[in-house]
Amino acid sequence: MIIAPFDRIVSIGKSGIFVPLDHYSAASQGGVDITSGSVKTTRQPFHAALHNRCSLNLSGMIGRTCGGEVPSMKTSAFVRSLDWNSLKEGDCLTAAQSRQVDAFAIETLGVGSLILMEHAARSAVEWLLQHAGCRGRTAPAEAPEKADLPPTFWILCGRGNNGGDGFAMARLLLVTGHSVRVFATHPQEEMSPDAQANASILQTLGIPLESIASFLNEAATLQPSDWIIDALLGTGQTRPLTGELAEVVTAINDSSAQVLAIDLPTGFPADHGPAAEDECCVIAHATITFVSPKQGFLNPLAHRFLGETHIASIGLPHDQLLAAVRGRE
């Protein structure tokens, strides 16, 4: 596995958003300016725009996976495993409460929504990099060597903030030298502002946003070492899946790749969980959900779709977030 490691990652201004400094020479032809959730080309050359910005050396962030030595992040203190045996209703948030958590962080604490998205994406990537190459579906008997291939991360992004998490994850995976492909359900002008901002950063860095049709055409080529990142729909999904999204779910579940769901598997109702074992829903190997378990996790069928489940921080004290939300009710 040959990787061109990054010497540094750079936080642009006060945005808290990290980009790979050395990955794309094309970025030196125009600048990256991140202000108020937007990305635009500046007149400064890239190196000048980044001059004197906060940089972080990636040496010491090298980890070893089963696939060999690859750039990785240090063990995260911001992700904990869900204890299914002790899960109770008081631990869980409804979809509405999850939105209230974000609103409290943004409106009361003054934490920018892009910062919350960056924390969520980084927590998920840190967990992922500790597991990529060390787990997964069994390789086909006729091609056992395919289990040892270096992973490629196929990131499926919706138009909302769940998709924004996926775009941010793609960038952070680039920072650590991994191969990514990014598939978007909608054009940028139809995305939420924060999803649009993170998608714009990727495009400024030279990463194309491929169509969902391309994913459907190529899903059968995924290998057991590859990962699908399901960032299509989060707690905002309220209706059964139909049409192209239903096709995507089927393609994900039929693939040989490992599947990580972000916040919730696509098709999983946040408040009540799946109604049947054959629900049109992504069956994930693992789910990274943010702040707290969701109410639907109490459904007896939930574990079938969620897989190994972990709770990730968005960079704010968990107990205070929950207390603030429940104090509003």
Short mmCIF file of C-alpha atoms in Angstrom, two decimals:
data_model
loop_
_atom_site.label_atom_id
_atom_site.label_comp_id
_atom_site.label_asym_id
_atom_site.label_seq_id
_atom_site.Cartn_x
_atom_site.Cartn_y
_atom_site.Cartn_z
CA MET A 1 0.00 0.00 0.00
CA ILE A 2 1.63 3.24 -1.14
CA ILE A 3 0.48 6.41 0.56
CA ALA A 4 1.83 9.93 0.16
CA PRO A 5 1.53 11.05 3.79
CA PHE A 6 0.73 14.64 4.70
CA ASP A 7 3.32 16.48 6.75
CA ARG A 8 0.77 18.93 8.06
CA ILE A 9 -2.88 19.73 8.14
CA VAL A 10 -3.96 23.31 8.37
CA SER A 11 -6.87 24.97 10.12
CA ILE A 12 -8.01 27.88 7.99
CA GLY A 13 -8.49 30.99 10.07
CA LYS A 14 -10.90 30.57 12.97
CA SER A 15 -13.13 28.18 11.08
CA GLY A 16 -11.84 25.07 12.84
CA ILE A 17 -11.93 23.28 9.48
CA PHE A 18 -8.88 21.23 8.53
CA VAL A 19 -7.60 20.75 4.99
CA PRO A 20 -4.57 18.84 3.66
CA LEU A 21 -1.79 21.35 2.99
CA ASP A 22 0.16 19.39 0.40
CA HIS A 23 -2.43 17.22 -1.33
CA TYR A 24 -3.42 19.33 -4.31
CA SER A 25 -0.97 21.63 -6.04
CA ALA A 26 -3.90 22.95 -8.04
CA ALA A 27 -5.17 24.66 -4.89
CA SER A 28 -2.17 27.00 -5.07
CA GLN A 29 -3.73 28.64 -8.12
CA GLY A 30 -6.58 30.08 -6.05
CA GLY A 31 -7.16 30.50 -2.34
CA VAL A 32 -9.52 28.88 0.08
CA ASP A 33 -11.46 31.31 2.22
CA ILE A 34 -13.89 29.92 4.77
CA THR A 35 -16.11 32.60 6.26
CA SER A 36 -19.63 32.38 7.64
CA GLY A 37 -20.13 28.89 6.27
CA SER A 38 -19.12 29.70 2.71
CA VAL A 39 -16.15 28.80 0.58
CA LYS A 40 -14.88 31.07 -2.15
CA THR A 41 -11.78 31.62 -4.26
CA THR A 42 -9.57 34.42 -2.97
CA ARG A 43 -7.05 36.53 -4.82
CA GLN A 44 -4.27 35.37 -2.54
CA PRO A 45 -2.32 32.29 -3.61
CA PHE A 46 -3.06 29.27 -1.49
CA HIS A 47 0.25 29.34 0.40
CA ALA A 48 -0.19 33.04 1.24
CA ALA A 49 -3.78 32.57 2.37
CA LEU A 50 -2.57 29.92 4.79
CA HIS A 51 0.47 31.85 6.00
CA ASN A 52 0.68 32.05 9.79
CA ARG A 53 -2.44 29.90 10.18
CA CYS A 54 -2.56 27.25 12.86
CA SER A 55 -0.92 24.04 11.62
CA LEU A 56 -0.78 20.60 13.16
CA ASN A 57 2.06 18.16 12.57
CA LEU A 58 0.83 14.68 11.74
CA SER A 59 3.99 12.96 12.93
CA GLY A 60 3.08 10.98 16.00
CA MET A 61 -0.37 10.35 14.52
CA ILE A 62 0.76 7.25 12.66
CA GLY A 63 -1.09 4.13 13.63
CA ARG A 64 -0.87 0.49 12.58
CA THR A 65 -3.83 -1.41 11.22
CA CYS A 66 -4.06 -5.01 10.09
CA GLY A 67 -3.34 -3.82 6.57
CA GLY A 68 0.06 -2.36 7.48
CA GLU A 69 1.32 1.02 8.63
CA VAL A 70 -0.89 3.84 7.43
CA PRO A 71 -1.44 7.42 8.53
CA SER A 72 -4.01 7.44 11.30
CA MET A 73 -5.22 9.61 14.14
CA LYS A 74 -4.61 8.97 17.81
CA THR A 75 -7.10 6.98 19.83
CA SER A 76 -10.18 9.11 20.33
CA ALA A 77 -11.47 9.99 23.76
CA PHE A 78 -14.67 11.22 22.14
CA VAL A 79 -16.29 7.95 21.08
CA ARG A 80 -17.74 5.34 23.44
CA SER A 81 -19.39 2.01 22.72
CA LEU A 82 -23.10 1.65 23.38
CA ASP A 83 -23.91 -0.84 26.13
CA TRP A 84 -27.05 -2.48 24.79
CA ASN A 85 -27.69 -4.34 28.03
CA SER A 86 -28.05 -1.16 30.06
CA LEU A 87 -29.82 0.98 27.43
CA LYS A 88 -33.00 2.59 28.77
CA GLU A 89 -35.46 5.21 27.60
CA GLY A 90 -33.92 8.00 29.67
CA ASP A 91 -30.65 7.58 27.74
CA CYS A 92 -32.25 8.27 24.37
CA LEU A 93 -33.14 11.33 22.34
CA THR A 94 -36.01 11.78 19.93
CA ALA A 95 -35.39 13.37 16.54
CA ALA A 96 -36.85 16.64 17.85
CA GLN A 97 -34.56 16.56 20.89
CA SER A 98 -31.55 15.97 18.64
CA ARG A 99 -32.44 19.15 16.76
CA GLN A 100 -32.78 20.96 20.09
CA VAL A 101 -29.25 19.87 21.04
CA ASP A 102 -27.90 21.53 17.90
CA ALA A 103 -30.00 24.63 18.49
CA PHE A 104 -28.77 24.95 22.08
CA ALA A 105 -25.14 24.58 21.01
CA ILE A 106 -25.50 27.17 18.26
CA GLU A 107 -27.91 29.71 19.75
CA THR A 108 -27.06 29.54 23.46
CA LEU A 109 -23.43 28.44 23.54
CA GLY A 110 -22.49 30.28 20.36
CA VAL A 111 -20.73 27.33 18.73
CA GLY A 112 -20.86 27.62 14.95
CA SER A 113 -22.75 24.92 13.10
CA LEU A 114 -19.71 24.18 10.92
CA ILE A 115 -17.65 23.63 14.07
CA LEU A 116 -20.22 21.10 15.33
CA MET A 117 -20.09 19.35 11.97
CA GLU A 118 -16.29 19.26 12.06
CA HIS A 119 -16.27 17.73 15.55
CA ALA A 120 -18.82 15.11 14.51
CA ALA A 121 -16.87 14.20 11.38
CA ARG A 122 -13.55 14.00 13.21
CA SER A 123 -14.98 11.73 15.92
CA ALA A 124 -16.34 9.40 13.25
CA VAL A 125 -13.09 9.38 11.25
CA GLU A 126 -10.98 8.69 14.32
CA TRP A 127 -13.10 5.62 15.10
CA LEU A 128 -13.06 4.53 11.46
CA LEU A 129 -9.29 4.71 11.09
CA GLN A 130 -8.82 2.43 14.08
CA HIS A 131 -11.07 -0.17 12.50
CA ALA A 132 -10.47 0.06 8.75
CA GLY A 133 -8.49 -2.97 7.66
CA CYS A 134 -9.03 -4.79 10.95
CA ARG A 135 -12.58 -6.04 10.44
CA GLY A 136 -15.09 -6.71 7.73
CA ARG A 137 -17.03 -9.23 5.75
CA THR A 138 -15.36 -12.46 4.79
CA ALA A 139 -13.66 -12.38 1.41
CA PRO A 140 -15.08 -14.67 -1.27
CA ALA A 141 -13.60 -18.18 -1.09
CA GLU A 142 -12.45 -17.92 -4.69
CA ALA A 143 -10.50 -14.69 -3.99
CA PRO A 144 -9.29 -14.65 -0.37
CA GLU A 145 -6.55 -12.15 -1.22
CA LYS A 146 -9.20 -9.45 -1.68
CA ALA A 147 -9.62 -9.18 2.08
CA ASP A 148 -6.09 -7.74 2.35
CA LEU A 149 -6.46 -4.93 -0.17
CA PRO A 150 -6.06 -1.36 1.14
CA PRO A 151 -9.47 0.21 1.78
CA THR A 152 -11.16 2.75 -0.40
CA PHE A 153 -13.85 4.81 1.28
CA TRP A 154 -17.01 5.38 -0.76
CA ILE A 155 -18.90 8.20 0.94
CA LEU A 156 -22.58 8.61 0.07
CA CYS A 157 -23.86 12.07 0.96
CA GLY A 158 -27.38 13.44 1.09
CA ARG A 159 -28.31 17.09 0.75
CA GLY A 160 -28.80 17.79 4.47
CA ASN A 161 -26.40 18.06 7.38
CA ASN A 162 -25.93 14.29 7.51
CA GLY A 163 -24.45 14.66 4.04
CA GLY A 164 -22.37 17.56 5.34
CA ASP A 165 -20.87 15.20 7.91
CA GLY A 166 -19.98 12.88 5.05
CA PHE A 167 -18.30 15.62 3.00
CA ALA A 168 -16.26 16.65 6.05
CA MET A 169 -15.28 13.02 6.68
CA ALA A 170 -14.06 12.72 3.09
CA ARG A 171 -11.73 15.67 3.61
CA LEU A 172 -10.38 14.30 6.90
CA LEU A 173 -9.75 10.92 5.29
CA LEU A 174 -7.78 12.74 2.59
CA VAL A 175 -5.74 14.38 5.34
CA THR A 176 -4.64 10.94 6.50
CA GLY A 177 -3.74 9.81 2.99
CA HIS A 178 -6.65 7.52 2.22
CA SER A 179 -8.41 6.97 -1.07
CA VAL A 180 -11.95 8.37 -1.19
CA ARG A 181 -14.80 8.63 -3.64
CA VAL A 182 -17.68 10.96 -2.87
CA PHE A 183 -21.20 10.49 -4.22
CA ALA A 184 -23.88 13.17 -3.80
CA THR A 185 -27.64 12.80 -4.15
CA HIS A 186 -28.19 16.44 -5.13
CA PRO A 187 -26.36 19.34 -6.77
CA GLN A 188 -24.74 21.82 -4.40
CA GLU A 189 -27.37 24.51 -4.85
CA GLU A 190 -29.97 22.13 -3.36
CA MET A 191 -27.92 21.27 -0.25
CA SER A 192 -28.20 22.71 3.25
CA PRO A 193 -25.79 25.64 3.83
CA ASP A 194 -23.32 23.58 5.90
CA ALA A 195 -23.40 20.63 3.51
CA GLN A 196 -22.85 23.05 0.64
CA ALA A 197 -19.87 24.60 2.44
CA ASN A 198 -18.13 21.27 2.99
CA ALA A 199 -18.93 20.09 -0.53
CA SER A 200 -17.40 23.31 -1.88
CA ILE A 201 -14.20 22.71 0.08
CA LEU A 202 -13.87 19.26 -1.50
CA GLN A 203 -14.37 20.65 -4.97
CA THR A 204 -11.84 23.44 -4.33
CA LEU A 205 -9.38 20.71 -3.34
CA GLY A 206 -10.07 18.89 -6.61
CA ILE A 207 -12.34 16.09 -5.37
CA PRO A 208 -15.29 15.52 -7.73
CA LEU A 209 -18.80 14.88 -6.46
CA GLU A 210 -19.99 11.83 -8.36
CA SER A 211 -23.62 11.01 -8.97
CA ILE A 212 -25.62 8.38 -7.12
CA ALA A 213 -26.21 6.78 -10.52
CA SER A 214 -22.44 6.20 -10.72
CA PHE A 215 -22.53 4.49 -7.34
CA LEU A 216 -25.35 2.21 -8.46
CA ASN A 217 -23.43 1.31 -11.63
CA GLU A 218 -20.23 0.45 -9.74
CA ALA A 219 -21.37 -0.87 -6.35
CA ALA A 220 -20.80 -4.46 -7.45
CA THR A 221 -17.05 -3.73 -7.77
CA LEU A 222 -16.63 -2.95 -4.06
CA GLN A 223 -14.22 -5.26 -2.23
CA PRO A 224 -14.43 -6.68 1.33
CA SER A 225 -11.64 -4.28 2.33
CA ASP A 226 -13.61 -1.22 1.18
CA TRP A 227 -15.94 0.89 3.29
CA ILE A 228 -19.23 2.55 2.43
CA ILE A 229 -19.94 5.60 4.59
CA ASP A 230 -23.72 6.06 4.73
CA ALA A 231 -24.26 9.80 5.20
CA LEU A 232 -27.46 9.98 3.17
CA LEU A 233 -30.18 10.59 5.76
CA GLY A 234 -30.08 11.25 9.49
CA THR A 235 -32.73 12.02 12.09
CA GLY A 236 -34.71 14.09 9.58
CA GLN A 237 -35.99 11.05 7.67
CA THR A 238 -39.71 10.53 8.29
CA ARG A 239 -41.08 8.47 5.39
CA PRO A 240 -40.39 5.01 3.96
CA LEU A 241 -37.77 5.00 1.22
CA THR A 242 -38.82 4.74 -2.41
CA GLY A 243 -37.31 5.23 -5.85
CA GLU A 244 -33.58 5.78 -6.25
CA LEU A 245 -32.86 5.88 -2.50
CA ALA A 246 -34.46 2.47 -2.09
CA GLU A 247 -32.24 1.21 -4.92
CA VAL A 248 -29.19 2.65 -3.18
CA VAL A 249 -30.08 0.87 0.07
CA THR A 250 -30.40 -2.43 -1.79
CA ALA A 251 -27.04 -1.87 -3.52
CA ILE A 252 -25.35 -1.08 -0.19
CA ASN A 253 -26.76 -4.17 1.48
CA ASP A 254 -25.84 -6.39 -1.48
CA SER A 255 -22.26 -5.11 -1.69
CA SER A 256 -19.17 -6.83 -0.33
CA ALA A 257 -18.02 -3.68 1.46
CA GLN A 258 -18.11 -2.83 5.13
CA VAL A 259 -20.74 -0.24 6.03
CA LEU A 260 -20.51 2.59 8.55
CA ALA A 261 -23.72 4.57 9.14
CA ILE A 262 -23.43 8.18 10.28
CA ASP A 263 -25.91 9.03 13.06
CA LEU A 264 -28.46 6.53 11.68
CA PRO A 265 -28.56 4.00 8.86
CA THR A 266 -30.53 5.40 5.94
CA GLY A 267 -34.14 4.24 6.29
CA PHE A 268 -33.96 3.86 10.09
CA PRO A 269 -36.76 5.87 11.79
CA ALA A 270 -35.13 7.78 14.65
CA ASP A 271 -38.13 7.75 16.99
CA HIS A 272 -39.45 4.21 16.68
CA GLY A 273 -36.97 2.12 14.73
CA PRO A 274 -37.76 -0.41 12.00
CA ALA A 275 -41.22 -1.95 11.78
CA ALA A 276 -40.03 -5.25 10.29
CA GLU A 277 -36.89 -7.27 9.60
CA ASP A 278 -37.30 -6.62 5.88
CA GLU A 279 -37.61 -2.84 6.28
CA CYS A 280 -35.98 -0.88 3.46
CA CYS A 281 -33.04 0.24 5.56
CA VAL A 282 -29.26 0.09 5.36
CA ILE A 283 -27.85 -2.83 7.36
CA ALA A 284 -24.68 -1.37 8.85
CA HIS A 285 -21.70 -3.16 10.32
CA ALA A 286 -21.31 -0.17 12.61
CA THR A 287 -23.14 3.05 13.42
CA ILE A 288 -21.64 6.22 14.85
CA THR A 289 -24.46 8.24 16.40
CA PHE A 290 -23.97 11.67 17.93
CA VAL A 291 -24.47 12.85 21.54
CA SER A 292 -26.85 10.06 22.67
CA PRO A 293 -28.66 6.95 21.43
CA LYS A 294 -31.89 7.65 19.60
CA GLN A 295 -35.34 6.57 20.78
CA GLY A 296 -35.61 4.03 17.97
CA PHE A 297 -32.62 2.11 19.37
CA LEU A 298 -35.00 0.65 21.98
CA ASN A 299 -36.78 -1.26 19.21
CA PRO A 300 -35.91 -5.00 19.49
CA LEU A 301 -35.06 -5.05 15.77
CA ALA A 302 -32.71 -2.05 15.99
CA HIS A 303 -29.46 -3.93 16.50
CA ARG A 304 -29.95 -5.85 13.24
CA PHE A 305 -29.67 -2.59 11.30
CA LEU A 306 -27.32 -0.58 13.53
CA GLY A 307 -24.63 -3.21 14.04
CA GLU A 308 -21.81 -2.30 16.42
CA THR A 309 -22.98 1.03 17.81
CA HIS A 310 -20.94 3.92 19.20
CA ILE A 311 -21.80 7.31 20.66
CA ALA A 312 -19.64 10.20 19.44
CA SER A 313 -19.10 13.64 20.90
CA ILE A 314 -19.73 16.88 19.02
CA GLY A 315 -17.12 18.62 21.18
CA LEU A 316 -19.40 19.70 24.05
CA PRO A 317 -20.11 18.17 27.49
CA HIS A 318 -22.66 15.40 27.05
CA ASP A 319 -24.46 15.79 30.39
CA GLN A 320 -24.87 19.54 30.00
CA LEU A 321 -26.31 19.16 26.51
CA LEU A 322 -28.90 16.66 27.72
CA ALA A 323 -29.77 18.72 30.79
CA ALA A 324 -30.27 21.82 28.68
CA VAL A 325 -32.53 20.04 26.20
CA ARG A 326 -34.64 18.35 28.85
CA GLY A 327 -34.86 21.61 30.77
CA ARG A 328 -36.60 23.16 27.76
CA GLU A 329 -39.39 20.60 27.75
#
